[in-house]
Amino acid sequence: MSLRPTLDFLLNDWLAIEGLNQRERFADHSRETFDAVLDTCERIAREKYAPFNRLVDTQEPAFDGEKVILPQATHDAAKAYAESGMLSAAQDYDIGGMQLPYTVEAAANAFFAMASVSIGSGMLTTGNANLLMKHGTELQKKVFALNEFAGRFSGTMCLSEPQAGSSLSDVATRAVPDGADFESDPLGVRYRLKGNKMWISSGEHELTENIIHLVLAKIPDADGKLVPGTRGISLFIVPKKLVDTEGQLTGVRNDVALAGLNHKCGWRGTTNTLLNFGEGKYLVNGEAGAVGYLVGQPGKGLACMFHMMNEARIGVGLAATMLGMAGYHASLDYAKNRPQGRPMGPAGKDPAQPQTRIIEHADVKRMLLAQKSYAEGALALELYCAKLVDEQHTAEAAIADDARLLLEVLTPIAKSWPSEWCLEANSLAIQVHGGYGYTRDFPVEQYWRDNRLNMIHEGTHGIQGMDLLGRKVLMEEGKGLKLLAGRINDTIERAIQVPELAAHANALGQSLAQVGAATKAAWATGNPTDALANAVPYLQAFGHMVLAWIWLDVAITAHAAADAPARTGRLAAMRYFFHYELPKIAAWLNVVSSRDQTCAELPEEAF
């Protein structure tokens, strides 16, 4: 079973991305150039990624005291990806990019995520370089970002610390001016950093010539104290190996040391590290302290880093989606070929009859349809968000600003919903396989392990829920939420004209009203403690409403298509979601609307 027909339908029939070619930036492109990119990425994923997914899971990264050892397959895959030009796919022609729409880039990357998310495909490197293109100096762009786009260097994002986790207010890494001439370094205002960063993906390896760390740290005040909260956080470029103004390695190793590899339940092919900055293992000019170059203004580092964090959140959502899709494809193939059980007649089962394949059992069809509704719905959501990125960057001002606000509201959903429900899809894929599902003879147990990390990657459900209910639905006097409601109502109005979809349109309208009422009720006291006590149930309900909207919008396009098995499947997946999933939001919203304090008020000793 191929992913390509689903992508082609979503990109061309539903999102009509060829219309983007009317924009000046994409004028050189056509359906043919988009298809050529997808063809290339599909081939590389099939040849360089998929055959080695199990290998990189079993041959974890190892540290020999000098360097991290990865399988040759990982080196080959990284090289093929860099040579494809996908690291700079969306960049300008004059810096070696293809000026592809981000929608096409995201769709192309779906092949790699599905083939082997554990090998990875440069998400952090591209995000790192994109941040520098937005916030770096001209020389920082040239020396660091362009070499990342070219595949010479790779990139990381270094936020979390062992003692702080997701609480960035408690960042303790310090950055102090490096010498009397610290402000005159051509690569940026120069500091020395000391501290520790935990859970840093791709923090140490030999896949590229250099690794460019983007590090959050605090600059002490005049008394040598760190400013409390996030106001004092600044952002620094800290290369593993120092470079000159032409981007050439100087031969000096920066004071960044691998303290240990984290061994995770999934994504085992990607190094995950604890890094020590400035511990003195690698002295620079005889001094301890990692050399770092300021990005943007002091104290404004978190605002810069959010540029990369939001990009990474959509990337995590896409990774979770494609793991769900991989499990769905695997369990569908298994169900079509596994004989077990016999048909039930009026007199019960006849053991003399031949066995049926398990796909003929209603409960197996339920599990497959659930997976299809989760994975294909999530893929549609991610591509919709990707198109909003293109609108934000290339549409006229009013449309671009609408896209910006919609992205603000949808990003917590794009990250969290696939991370929860495509994980559930992976669980169902194991269930379809029965006893074989949790053996390593089949890939579905690995898909589940890989996907379990995504509920934590780039902000947990709790963080995303508080972001959505505590900030995104309120920002700019609720304008983003109103915009989303307008888009949903547009879909409802179109769907209600189609008799087969009218009941679903009405159900979506009721759900939209429920979410709106719950949002107001949550904030009725004006007390954030009351409102946010049930932020995660709110996130779950909001996400289900959004996915029901996406499925109904997709169904309008599918309904208008010629009769075919794919059309039947898409409409069935939409009906499944409305009949089995959408009704769940009432229970989630009950505790939100009543500001239920069962969890918040339970004393510690009662557990």
Short mmCIF file of N, CA, C and O in Angstrom, two decimals, residues 2 4 10 76 100 140 145 147 163 166 175 203 214 258 299 302-303 310 358 389 441 454 476 557 581:
data_model
loop_
_atom_site.label_atom_id
_atom_site.label_comp_id
_atom_site.label_asym_id
_atom_site.label_seq_id
_atom_site.Cartn_x
_atom_site.Cartn_y
_atom_site.Cartn_z
N SER A 2 0.55 2.21 -0.82
CA SER A 2 1.38 3.40 -0.99
C SER A 2 0.73 4.61 -0.33
O SER A 2 -0.50 4.78 -0.35
N ARG A 4 1.38 7.58 -1.48
CA ARG A 4 1.31 8.61 -2.52
C ARG A 4 -0.12 8.98 -2.94
O ARG A 4 -0.43 10.18 -3.07
N LEU A 10 -4.90 14.85 -1.11
CA LEU A 10 -4.94 15.97 -0.16
C LEU A 10 -4.30 17.22 -0.74
O LEU A 10 -4.83 18.34 -0.58
N ASP A 76 24.52 7.14 5.41
CA ASP A 76 24.08 7.11 4.00
C ASP A 76 22.76 7.85 3.83
O ASP A 76 22.56 8.58 2.83
N LEU A 100 10.38 26.13 -2.85
CA LEU A 100 9.20 25.28 -2.80
C LEU A 100 8.21 25.81 -1.77
O LEU A 100 8.63 26.34 -0.73
N GLN A 140 26.12 35.78 10.37
CA GLN A 140 25.61 34.55 11.00
C GLN A 140 24.82 33.71 10.00
O GLN A 140 24.91 32.48 10.00
N ALA A 145 23.88 29.44 8.93
CA ALA A 145 22.64 28.96 8.30
C ALA A 145 22.89 28.35 6.93
O ALA A 145 22.39 27.26 6.62
N ASN A 147 25.51 27.00 5.66
CA ASN A 147 26.21 25.72 5.75
C ASN A 147 25.31 24.62 6.30
O ASN A 147 25.51 23.44 6.00
N GLN A 163 17.68 20.11 35.75
CA GLN A 163 16.92 20.50 36.93
C GLN A 163 15.64 21.24 36.59
O GLN A 163 14.80 21.48 37.45
N SER A 166 10.85 21.41 31.32
CA SER A 166 10.15 22.36 30.46
C SER A 166 10.02 23.74 31.09
O SER A 166 9.52 24.66 30.44
N ALA A 175 25.80 33.07 30.70
CA ALA A 175 26.61 33.59 29.60
C ALA A 175 27.24 34.90 30.05
O ALA A 175 26.52 35.85 30.41
N GLY A 203 22.60 15.88 19.49
CA GLY A 203 23.56 16.77 20.15
C GLY A 203 25.01 16.39 19.93
O GLY A 203 25.91 17.21 20.13
N LEU A 214 21.94 25.94 19.15
CA LEU A 214 21.27 27.18 19.55
C LEU A 214 20.88 27.00 21.02
O LEU A 214 20.08 26.13 21.36
N LEU A 258 30.08 15.98 25.52
CA LEU A 258 29.03 14.99 25.72
C LEU A 258 29.18 14.40 27.12
O LEU A 258 30.18 13.78 27.45
N GLY A 299 18.22 39.20 26.37
CA GLY A 299 16.93 39.08 27.04
C GLY A 299 15.76 38.78 26.15
O GLY A 299 14.63 38.62 26.62
N LEU A 302 13.98 33.98 24.08
CA LEU A 302 12.85 33.06 24.00
C LEU A 302 11.95 33.41 22.82
O LEU A 302 11.42 32.52 22.14
N ALA A 303 11.78 34.70 22.56
CA ALA A 303 10.98 35.11 21.41
C ALA A 303 11.60 34.59 20.11
O ALA A 303 10.89 34.15 19.20
N ASN A 310 7.91 26.55 17.28
CA ASN A 310 6.63 26.34 16.60
C ASN A 310 6.81 25.49 15.35
O ASN A 310 5.97 24.65 15.02
N ILE A 358 -9.00 -12.01 8.89
CA ILE A 358 -9.50 -11.23 10.01
C ILE A 358 -10.08 -9.88 9.58
O ILE A 358 -10.87 -9.28 10.32
N VAL A 389 1.21 28.30 6.57
CA VAL A 389 2.56 28.88 6.59
C VAL A 389 2.84 29.58 5.26
O VAL A 389 3.37 30.70 5.23
N ASP A 441 8.96 -9.52 15.54
CA ASP A 441 8.83 -10.10 14.20
C ASP A 441 8.06 -9.15 13.28
O ASP A 441 8.14 -9.27 12.06
N ASN A 454 6.37 11.32 21.31
CA ASN A 454 5.85 12.56 20.73
C ASN A 454 4.86 13.29 21.63
O ASN A 454 4.62 14.49 21.44
N GLU A 476 -5.30 38.64 21.28
CA GLU A 476 -5.89 39.64 20.39
C GLU A 476 -7.42 39.63 20.49
O GLU A 476 -8.14 39.64 19.49
N THR A 557 -14.87 17.36 -0.64
CA THR A 557 -14.09 17.10 -1.86
C THR A 557 -14.23 15.64 -2.29
O THR A 557 -14.41 15.35 -3.47
N GLU A 581 -16.11 9.22 17.55
CA GLU A 581 -15.14 10.09 18.22
C GLU A 581 -15.71 11.43 18.67
O GLU A 581 -15.51 11.84 19.81
#
